[in-house]
mmCIF file of C-alpha atoms and ligand atoms in Angstrom:
data_model
loop_
_atom_site.group_PDB
_atom_site.id
_atom_site.type_symbol
_atom_site.label_atom_id
_atom_site.label_comp_id
_atom_site.label_asym_id
_atom_site.label_seq_id
_atom_site.Cartn_x
_atom_site.Cartn_y
_atom_site.Cartn_z
ATOM 1 C CA MET A 2 0.000 0.000 0.000
ATOM 2 C CA ASN A 3 1.076 3.590 -0.657
ATOM 3 C CA GLU A 4 2.824 5.352 2.154
ATOM 4 C CA ARG A 5 0.076 7.982 1.920
ATOM 5 C CA PRO A 6 -3.218 6.455 0.793
ATOM 6 C CA THR A 7 -5.316 8.851 -1.270
ATOM 7 C CA VAL A 8 -8.351 10.107 0.590
ATOM 8 C CA ALA A 9 -11.751 11.633 -0.186
ATOM 9 C CA VAL A 10 -13.420 13.433 2.688
ATOM 10 C CA VAL A 11 -17.163 13.652 2.099
ATOM 11 C CA GLY A 12 -18.696 16.292 4.369
ATOM 12 C CA VAL A 13 -16.138 18.907 5.331
ATOM 13 C CA GLY A 14 -17.404 20.576 8.494
ATOM 14 C CA ALA A 15 -15.620 20.697 11.843
ATOM 15 C CA MET A 16 -14.430 17.072 11.824
ATOM 16 C CA GLY A 17 -13.850 16.649 8.087
ATOM 17 C CA GLU A 18 -11.761 19.796 7.966
ATOM 18 C CA ALA A 19 -9.830 18.865 11.113
ATOM 19 C CA LEU A 20 -8.957 15.550 9.490
ATOM 20 C CA ALA A 21 -8.011 17.062 6.123
ATOM 21 C CA SER A 22 -5.888 19.769 7.769
ATOM 22 C CA GLY A 23 -4.262 17.190 10.020
ATOM 23 C CA LEU A 24 -3.375 15.036 7.001
ATOM 24 C CA LEU A 25 -1.886 18.053 5.172
ATOM 25 C CA ALA A 26 0.170 18.875 8.261
ATOM 26 C CA ALA A 27 1.306 15.227 8.388
ATOM 27 C CA GLY A 28 2.723 15.453 4.847
ATOM 28 C CA TRP A 29 -0.202 14.530 2.558
ATOM 29 C CA LEU A 30 -0.128 16.574 -0.649
ATOM 30 C CA PRO A 31 -3.254 18.631 -1.445
ATOM 31 C CA ASP A 32 -3.912 16.512 -4.575
ATOM 32 C CA GLU A 33 -3.991 13.396 -2.395
ATOM 33 C CA ILE A 34 -7.055 14.659 -0.511
ATOM 34 C CA ALA A 35 -10.329 15.272 -2.364
ATOM 35 C CA LEU A 36 -12.952 17.236 -0.466
ATOM 36 C CA CYS A 37 -16.685 16.947 -1.096
ATOM 37 C CA VAL A 38 -19.128 19.654 0.043
ATOM 38 C CA ARG A 39 -22.715 20.503 -0.792
ATOM 39 C CA ARG A 40 -22.490 24.314 -0.770
ATOM 40 C CA MET A 41 -20.343 26.136 -3.337
ATOM 41 C CA GLU A 42 -19.396 29.020 -1.009
ATOM 42 C CA ARG A 43 -17.861 26.423 1.304
ATOM 43 C CA ALA A 44 -16.058 24.919 -1.717
ATOM 44 C CA ASP A 45 -14.327 28.219 -2.589
ATOM 45 C CA GLU A 46 -13.300 28.836 0.994
ATOM 46 C CA LEU A 47 -11.868 25.315 1.402
ATOM 47 C CA ALA A 48 -10.060 25.310 -1.957
ATOM 48 C CA HIS A 49 -8.433 28.601 -1.032
ATOM 49 C CA ARG A 50 -7.446 27.474 2.460
ATOM 50 C CA THR A 51 -6.273 23.917 1.747
ATOM 51 C CA GLY A 52 -5.330 23.800 -1.945
ATOM 52 C CA CYS A 53 -7.174 20.458 -2.158
ATOM 53 C CA PRO A 54 -9.508 19.691 -5.079
ATOM 54 C CA VAL A 55 -13.093 20.327 -3.960
ATOM 55 C CA PHE A 56 -16.164 18.663 -5.499
ATOM 56 C CA ASP A 57 -19.891 18.936 -4.965
ATOM 57 C CA ASP A 58 -20.614 15.497 -6.397
ATOM 58 C CA PRO A 59 -19.698 12.604 -4.060
ATOM 59 C CA ALA A 60 -19.285 10.178 -7.000
ATOM 60 C CA GLU A 61 -16.712 12.504 -8.609
ATOM 61 C CA ALA A 62 -14.930 13.158 -5.318
ATOM 62 C CA ILE A 63 -14.352 9.511 -4.440
ATOM 63 C CA LYS A 64 -13.299 8.329 -7.911
ATOM 64 C CA GLY A 65 -9.982 6.458 -7.668
ATOM 65 C CA ARG A 66 -9.384 7.310 -3.991
ATOM 66 C CA ASP A 67 -8.139 4.596 -1.623
ATOM 67 C CA ALA A 68 -10.142 5.821 1.387
ATOM 68 C CA VAL A 69 -13.594 7.412 1.415
ATOM 69 C CA VAL A 70 -14.088 9.210 4.720
ATOM 70 C CA VAL A 71 -17.744 9.901 5.507
ATOM 71 C CA ALA A 72 -17.834 12.934 7.803
ATOM 72 C CA VAL A 73 -21.426 14.174 7.488
ATOM 73 C CA LYS A 74 -23.819 14.370 10.439
ATOM 74 C CA PRO A 75 -25.445 11.030 11.331
ATOM 75 C CA ARG A 76 -28.820 12.305 10.061
ATOM 76 C CA ASP A 77 -27.260 12.933 6.599
ATOM 77 C CA VAL A 78 -25.640 9.500 6.279
ATOM 78 C CA ASP A 79 -28.653 7.686 4.777
ATOM 79 C CA SER A 80 -29.124 10.072 1.861
ATOM 80 C CA LEU A 81 -25.378 10.255 1.229
ATOM 81 C CA LEU A 82 -25.185 6.444 1.085
ATOM 82 C CA LYS A 83 -27.786 6.478 -1.707
ATOM 83 C CA ASP A 84 -25.416 8.703 -3.729
ATOM 84 C CA LEU A 85 -22.358 6.644 -2.828
ATOM 85 C CA ALA A 86 -23.842 3.172 -3.448
ATOM 86 C CA PRO A 87 -23.452 3.195 -7.249
ATOM 87 C CA ALA A 88 -20.089 4.972 -7.062
ATOM 88 C CA VAL A 89 -18.042 3.044 -4.488
ATOM 89 C CA GLU A 90 -15.483 0.836 -6.210
ATOM 90 C CA ASP A 91 -14.152 -2.560 -5.190
ATOM 91 C CA GLY A 92 -10.892 -2.051 -3.364
ATOM 92 C CA GLN A 93 -11.967 1.230 -1.775
ATOM 93 C CA THR A 94 -12.333 1.454 1.971
ATOM 94 C CA VAL A 95 -15.154 3.505 3.460
ATOM 95 C CA ILE A 96 -14.187 5.052 6.785
ATOM 96 C CA SER A 97 -17.165 6.435 8.697
ATOM 97 C CA VAL A 98 -16.655 8.948 11.485
ATOM 98 C CA ALA A 99 -20.397 9.485 12.036
ATOM 99 C CA ALA A 100 -21.310 9.104 15.709
ATOM 100 C CA GLY A 101 -23.453 6.077 16.440
ATOM 101 C CA VAL A 102 -23.814 4.883 12.833
ATOM 102 C CA THR A 103 -22.897 1.203 12.650
ATOM 103 C CA THR A 104 -20.880 -0.650 10.021
ATOM 104 C CA ALA A 105 -24.033 -2.756 9.485
ATOM 105 C CA THR A 106 -25.879 0.385 8.301
ATOM 106 C CA TYR A 107 -23.160 0.981 5.699
ATOM 107 C CA GLU A 108 -23.108 -2.655 4.621
ATOM 108 C CA ALA A 109 -26.898 -2.684 4.220
ATOM 109 C CA ALA A 110 -26.642 0.282 1.854
ATOM 110 C CA LEU A 111 -23.374 -0.468 0.043
ATOM 111 C CA GLY A 112 -23.204 -4.269 -0.005
ATOM 112 C CA ALA A 113 -20.040 -6.267 0.622
ATOM 113 C CA ILE A 114 -17.775 -3.223 0.741
ATOM 114 C CA ALA A 115 -14.878 -2.694 3.174
ATOM 115 C CA VAL A 116 -16.090 -0.423 5.974
ATOM 116 C CA VAL A 117 -14.182 0.786 8.998
ATOM 117 C CA ARG A 118 -15.991 2.792 11.651
ATOM 118 C CA ALA A 119 -13.872 5.434 13.340
ATOM 119 C CA MET A 120 -14.405 7.846 16.178
ATOM 120 C CA PRO A 121 -11.709 10.537 16.066
ATOM 121 C CA ASN A 122 -11.673 13.924 17.784
ATOM 122 C CA THR A 123 -10.842 17.468 16.701
ATOM 123 C CA PRO A 124 -7.310 17.608 18.191
ATOM 124 C CA ALA A 125 -6.576 15.692 14.939
ATOM 125 C CA LEU A 126 -6.189 19.218 13.592
ATOM 126 C CA VAL A 127 -2.882 19.513 15.462
ATOM 127 C CA GLY A 128 -1.808 15.873 15.174
ATOM 128 C CA GLU A 129 -2.956 15.096 18.727
ATOM 129 C CA GLY A 130 -6.190 13.243 18.013
ATOM 130 C CA VAL A 131 -7.192 9.863 19.354
ATOM 131 C CA THR A 132 -9.349 7.507 17.318
ATOM 132 C CA GLY A 133 -11.223 4.335 18.155
ATOM 133 C CA LEU A 134 -11.551 2.038 15.132
ATOM 134 C CA ALA A 135 -13.764 -0.980 14.448
ATOM 135 C CA ALA A 136 -13.780 -3.197 11.374
ATOM 136 C CA GLY A 137 -16.896 -3.989 9.369
ATOM 137 C CA SER A 138 -17.550 -7.594 8.384
ATOM 138 C CA HIS A 139 -16.116 -7.234 4.845
ATOM 139 C CA ALA A 140 -12.997 -5.235 5.734
ATOM 140 C CA PRO A 141 -9.776 -7.090 4.856
ATOM 141 C CA VAL A 142 -6.514 -6.545 6.731
ATOM 142 C CA ALA A 143 -5.418 -4.095 4.025
ATOM 143 C CA SER A 144 -8.409 -1.859 4.861
ATOM 144 C CA LEU A 145 -7.558 -1.928 8.546
ATOM 145 C CA ASP A 146 -3.970 -0.948 7.707
ATOM 146 C CA LEU A 147 -5.262 1.845 5.510
ATOM 147 C CA ALA A 148 -7.565 3.202 8.245
ATOM 148 C CA ARG A 149 -4.702 2.966 10.726
ATOM 149 C CA LYS A 150 -2.488 4.981 8.344
ATOM 150 C CA VAL A 151 -5.057 7.705 7.666
ATOM 151 C CA LEU A 152 -6.231 8.228 11.241
ATOM 152 C CA GLY A 153 -2.799 7.392 12.673
ATOM 153 C CA ALA A 154 -1.378 10.367 10.757
ATOM 154 C CA VAL A 155 -3.372 12.706 12.991
ATOM 155 C CA GLY A 156 -2.990 11.039 16.384
ATOM 156 C CA ALA A 157 -3.190 7.789 18.326
ATOM 157 C CA VAL A 158 -5.398 4.937 17.058
ATOM 158 C CA ARG A 159 -6.737 1.766 18.583
ATOM 159 C CA PHE A 160 -8.899 -1.016 17.149
ATOM 160 C CA MET A 161 -11.664 -2.323 19.377
ATOM 161 C CA ASP A 162 -15.023 -4.035 19.428
ATOM 162 C CA GLU A 163 -17.585 -1.858 17.642
ATOM 163 C CA ARG A 164 -19.853 -1.878 20.709
ATOM 164 C CA LEU A 165 -17.295 0.296 22.525
ATOM 165 C CA LEU A 166 -17.407 3.108 19.989
ATOM 166 C CA ASP A 167 -20.427 4.862 21.528
ATOM 167 C CA ALA A 168 -18.452 5.100 24.770
ATOM 168 C CA VAL A 169 -15.435 6.386 22.806
ATOM 169 C CA THR A 170 -17.729 9.013 21.262
ATOM 170 C CA ALA A 171 -18.787 10.142 24.729
ATOM 171 C CA VAL A 172 -15.289 10.122 26.224
ATOM 172 C CA SER A 173 -12.796 11.300 23.578
ATOM 173 C CA GLY A 174 -15.000 12.322 20.626
ATOM 174 C CA THR A 175 -16.879 14.742 22.864
ATOM 175 C CA GLY A 176 -14.056 15.044 25.397
ATOM 176 C CA PRO A 177 -12.334 18.147 24.000
ATOM 177 C CA ALA A 178 -15.558 20.088 24.726
ATOM 178 C CA TYR A 179 -15.360 19.099 28.412
ATOM 179 C CA VAL A 180 -11.820 20.452 28.575
ATOM 180 C CA PHE A 181 -12.759 23.652 26.746
ATOM 181 C CA LEU A 182 -15.671 24.178 29.142
ATOM 182 C CA LEU A 183 -13.263 23.749 32.052
ATOM 183 C CA ALA A 184 -10.936 26.293 30.407
ATOM 184 C CA GLU A 185 -13.794 28.796 30.089
ATOM 185 C CA ALA A 186 -14.935 28.301 33.679
ATOM 186 C CA LEU A 187 -11.388 28.475 35.083
ATOM 187 C CA THR A 188 -10.634 31.647 33.097
ATOM 188 C CA GLU A 189 -13.803 33.316 34.409
ATOM 189 C CA ALA A 190 -12.964 32.221 37.954
ATOM 190 C CA ALA A 191 -9.432 33.635 37.567
ATOM 191 C CA MET A 192 -10.880 36.964 36.473
ATOM 192 C CA ARG A 193 -13.239 36.956 39.447
ATOM 193 C CA GLU A 194 -10.107 36.615 41.579
ATOM 194 C CA GLY A 195 -8.740 39.772 39.937
ATOM 195 C CA MET A 196 -6.556 38.423 37.097
ATOM 196 C CA PRO A 197 -6.729 40.440 33.845
ATOM 197 C CA TYR A 198 -8.128 38.397 30.918
ATOM 198 C CA ASP A 199 -4.841 37.955 29.023
ATOM 199 C CA ILE A 200 -2.997 36.689 32.094
ATOM 200 C CA ALA A 201 -5.907 34.435 33.102
ATOM 201 C CA GLU A 202 -6.077 32.972 29.588
ATOM 202 C CA GLN A 203 -2.344 32.285 29.361
ATOM 203 C CA PHE A 204 -2.196 30.630 32.767
ATOM 204 C CA VAL A 205 -5.302 28.504 32.220
ATOM 205 C CA HIS A 206 -4.247 27.301 28.754
ATOM 206 C CA GLN A 207 -0.708 26.496 29.842
ATOM 207 C CA THR A 208 -1.977 24.699 32.972
ATOM 208 C CA ILE A 209 -4.209 22.437 30.859
ATOM 209 C CA ARG A 210 -1.417 21.822 28.348
ATOM 210 C CA GLY A 211 1.144 21.153 31.096
ATOM 211 C CA ALA A 212 -1.174 18.850 33.061
ATOM 212 C CA GLY A 213 -1.932 16.932 29.848
ATOM 213 C CA HIS A 214 1.757 16.459 29.090
ATOM 214 C CA LEU A 215 2.428 15.372 32.657
ATOM 215 C CA LEU A 216 -0.438 12.884 32.515
ATOM 216 C CA THR A 217 0.703 11.283 29.261
ATOM 217 C CA GLY A 218 4.428 11.668 29.904
ATOM 218 C CA THR A 219 4.720 9.764 33.197
ATOM 219 C CA SER A 220 3.587 6.353 34.374
ATOM 220 C CA ARG A 221 1.800 7.865 37.383
ATOM 221 C CA THR A 222 -1.965 7.661 37.679
ATOM 222 C CA PRO A 223 -4.094 10.834 37.710
ATOM 223 C CA ALA A 224 -4.760 10.270 41.420
ATOM 224 C CA GLN A 225 -1.008 10.039 42.186
ATOM 225 C CA LEU A 226 -0.365 13.238 40.241
ATOM 226 C CA ARG A 227 -3.172 14.941 42.125
ATOM 227 C CA TYR A 228 -1.822 13.841 45.525
ATOM 228 C CA GLN A 229 1.497 15.379 44.486
ATOM 229 C CA VAL A 230 -0.065 18.840 44.422
ATOM 230 C CA THR A 231 -2.248 18.290 47.493
ATOM 231 C CA SER A 232 -0.745 19.022 50.895
ATOM 232 C CA PRO A 233 -2.862 18.393 53.974
ATOM 233 C CA GLY A 234 -4.879 21.472 54.850
ATOM 234 C CA GLY A 235 -3.542 23.254 51.756
ATOM 235 C CA THR A 236 -5.108 25.134 48.866
ATOM 236 C CA THR A 237 -5.640 22.143 46.526
ATOM 237 C CA ALA A 238 -7.287 20.158 49.336
ATOM 238 C CA ALA A 239 -9.712 23.059 49.890
ATOM 239 C CA ALA A 240 -10.567 23.258 46.179
ATOM 240 C CA VAL A 241 -10.920 19.494 45.655
ATOM 241 C CA HIS A 242 -13.158 19.264 48.723
ATOM 242 C CA VAL A 243 -15.591 21.743 47.117
ATOM 243 C CA LEU A 244 -15.547 19.859 43.779
ATOM 244 C CA GLU A 245 -16.183 16.507 45.470
ATOM 245 C CA GLU A 246 -18.874 17.941 47.767
ATOM 246 C CA HIS A 247 -20.745 19.232 44.704
ATOM 247 C CA GLY A 248 -20.648 15.845 43.014
ATOM 248 C CA PHE A 249 -17.952 16.482 40.390
ATOM 249 C CA ARG A 250 -17.381 12.789 39.613
ATOM 250 C CA ALA A 251 -21.086 11.950 39.417
ATOM 251 C CA LEU A 252 -21.612 14.954 37.150
ATOM 252 C CA VAL A 253 -18.890 13.766 34.765
ATOM 253 C CA GLU A 254 -20.337 10.243 34.757
ATOM 254 C CA ASP A 255 -23.826 11.578 33.999
ATOM 255 C CA ALA A 256 -22.482 13.761 31.186
ATOM 256 C CA VAL A 257 -20.643 10.837 29.581
ATOM 257 C CA ARG A 258 -23.697 8.585 29.920
ATOM 258 C CA ALA A 259 -25.881 11.249 28.257
ATOM 259 C CA ALA A 260 -23.425 11.576 25.360
ATOM 260 C CA ALA A 261 -23.188 7.788 24.870
ATOM 261 C CA GLU A 262 -26.986 7.440 24.900
ATOM 262 C CA ARG A 263 -27.281 10.272 22.380
ATOM 263 C CA ALA A 264 -24.707 8.546 20.130
ATOM 264 C CA ARG A 265 -26.798 5.357 20.211
ATOM 265 C CA GLU A 266 -29.974 7.326 19.368
ATOM 266 C CA LEU A 267 -28.264 9.098 16.448
ATOM 267 C CA GLY A 268 -27.074 5.761 15.092
ATOM 268 C CA GLU A 269 -30.537 4.233 15.347
ATOM 269 C CA GLY A 270 -31.975 7.228 13.453
ATOM 270 C CA ALA A 271 -29.445 6.773 10.647
ATOM 271 C CA GLY A 272 -29.993 3.052 10.387
ATOM 272 C CA SER A 273 -33.771 3.122 10.219
HETATM 273 N N1 LIG B 13 -17.083 17.608 15.689
HETATM 274 C C1 LIG B 13 -16.475 16.652 16.374
HETATM 275 O O1 LIG B 13 -15.749 16.905 17.338
HETATM 276 C C2 LIG B 13 -16.616 15.214 15.953
HETATM 277 C C3 LIG B 13 -15.807 14.238 16.578
HETATM 278 C C4 LIG B 13 -15.916 12.916 16.142
HETATM 279 C C5 LIG B 13 -16.829 12.573 15.156
HETATM 280 N N2 LIG B 13 -17.617 13.530 14.617
HETATM 281 C C6 LIG B 13 -18.575 13.123 13.585
HETATM 282 O O2 LIG B 13 -18.232 13.792 12.401
HETATM 283 C C7 LIG B 13 -19.410 14.015 11.637
HETATM 284 C C8 LIG B 13 -19.446 15.467 11.242
HETATM 285 O O3 LIG B 13 -19.535 16.257 12.409
HETATM 286 P P1 LIG B 13 -19.166 17.790 12.378
HETATM 287 O O4 LIG B 13 -19.147 18.258 13.762
HETATM 288 O O5 LIG B 13 -17.967 17.993 11.515
HETATM 289 O O6 LIG B 13 -20.478 18.356 11.618
HETATM 290 P P2 LIG B 13 -20.582 19.600 10.647
HETATM 291 O O7 LIG B 13 -19.626 20.664 11.077
HETATM 292 O O8 LIG B 13 -22.036 19.931 10.506
HETATM 293 O O9 LIG B 13 -20.064 19.022 9.248
HETATM 294 C C9 LIG B 13 -20.792 18.186 8.411
HETATM 295 C C10 LIG B 13 -20.612 18.712 7.002
HETATM 296 O O10 LIG B 13 -21.135 17.762 6.087
HETATM 297 C C11 LIG B 13 -21.734 18.504 5.034
HETATM 298 N N3 LIG B 13 -22.646 17.629 4.289
HETATM 299 C C12 LIG B 13 -23.836 17.103 4.659
HETATM 300 N N4 LIG B 13 -24.343 16.313 3.696
HETATM 301 C C13 LIG B 13 -23.441 16.331 2.674
HETATM 302 C C14 LIG B 13 -23.376 15.711 1.415
HETATM 303 N N5 LIG B 13 -24.359 14.919 0.968
HETATM 304 N N6 LIG B 13 -22.297 15.956 0.623
HETATM 305 C C15 LIG B 13 -21.311 16.741 1.039
HETATM 306 N N7 LIG B 13 -21.288 17.379 2.243
HETATM 307 C C16 LIG B 13 -22.353 17.171 3.050
HETATM 308 C C17 LIG B 13 -22.404 19.653 5.740
HETATM 309 O O11 LIG B 13 -22.701 20.674 4.830
HETATM 310 P P3 LIG B 13 -23.624 21.944 5.251
HETATM 311 O O12 LIG B 13 -22.644 22.938 5.791
HETATM 312 O O13 LIG B 13 -24.237 22.344 3.959
HETATM 313 O O14 LIG B 13 -24.604 21.469 6.268
HETATM 314 C C18 LIG B 13 -21.327 20.034 6.757
HETATM 315 O O15 LIG B 13 -20.387 20.942 6.208
HETATM 316 C C19 LIG B 13 -20.605 13.635 12.493
HETATM 317 O O16 LIG B 13 -21.160 12.436 12.032
HETATM 318 C C20 LIG B 13 -20.023 13.503 13.871
HETATM 319 O O17 LIG B 13 -20.676 12.496 14.609
HETATM 320 C C21 LIG B 13 -17.521 14.846 14.976
#
């Protein structure tokens, strides 16, 4: 297989563009990534920004490409599959990033085609994504390698049982939003304590970045790292006490459960 499989991204919104930009940053050439949109003003903007060929016809966009990445909203998958069904060629691999939509839904619409379901996240834009992958029933090893190459170019990847992908959606697919919400809340709290906005922003962003590096760069657990900054009767102990008292962990669990349930509902809608 080519070192850089050719790719068509069908549906270039937040996720599709993050993936395309991540691939360009990882060394893909603009010609190696075809983009497919449904609004021409979006086409001009994307062509200008990425240099990639942009199409408004999915059949044209996917012609001759190794990987066909479906990055439309789950509710748009059914109608897109009707357009793709006559156009998908043997030997192509369809990679779906649509939350909740199963490989079985794709196989019902496209037949015995190689499908890999993926759940990436938007840090793919800066090469720091993480993607859960699951193989459809007609995907050969070559398709799994191809999906690993494409998504692996923009972050970490891991194959797993398809049933786990709704949880992946709720944890890492949605996860960046949890962190951004924390950043917003922490910045506002810093300002309430008298920090000017620019200082608050710099210190919050760097704290999240630094904590992330520490978490992934050592073998210590999050709890061990937390104990390291918690002295008895100190400031961290006071803050953590308030978070625990207000049910921080239960709140996070409820949020993740709500996201996973929503992913399942979206998938059922697309498959019906
Ligand atoms: N955003 C995330 O963080 C994230 C993470 C993991 C997975 N995902 C998955 O990625 C998919 C896209 O999410 P998103 O947040 O990127 O949504 P989005 O910003 O709405 O992007 C979807 C894009 O697809 C376009 N589209 C719809 N039907 C089309 C068609 N037939 N042909 C060509 N383009 C078409 C839409 O065009 P219009 O602008 O005309 O509507 C829109 O630009 C979803 O299935 C989601 O579950 C998203």
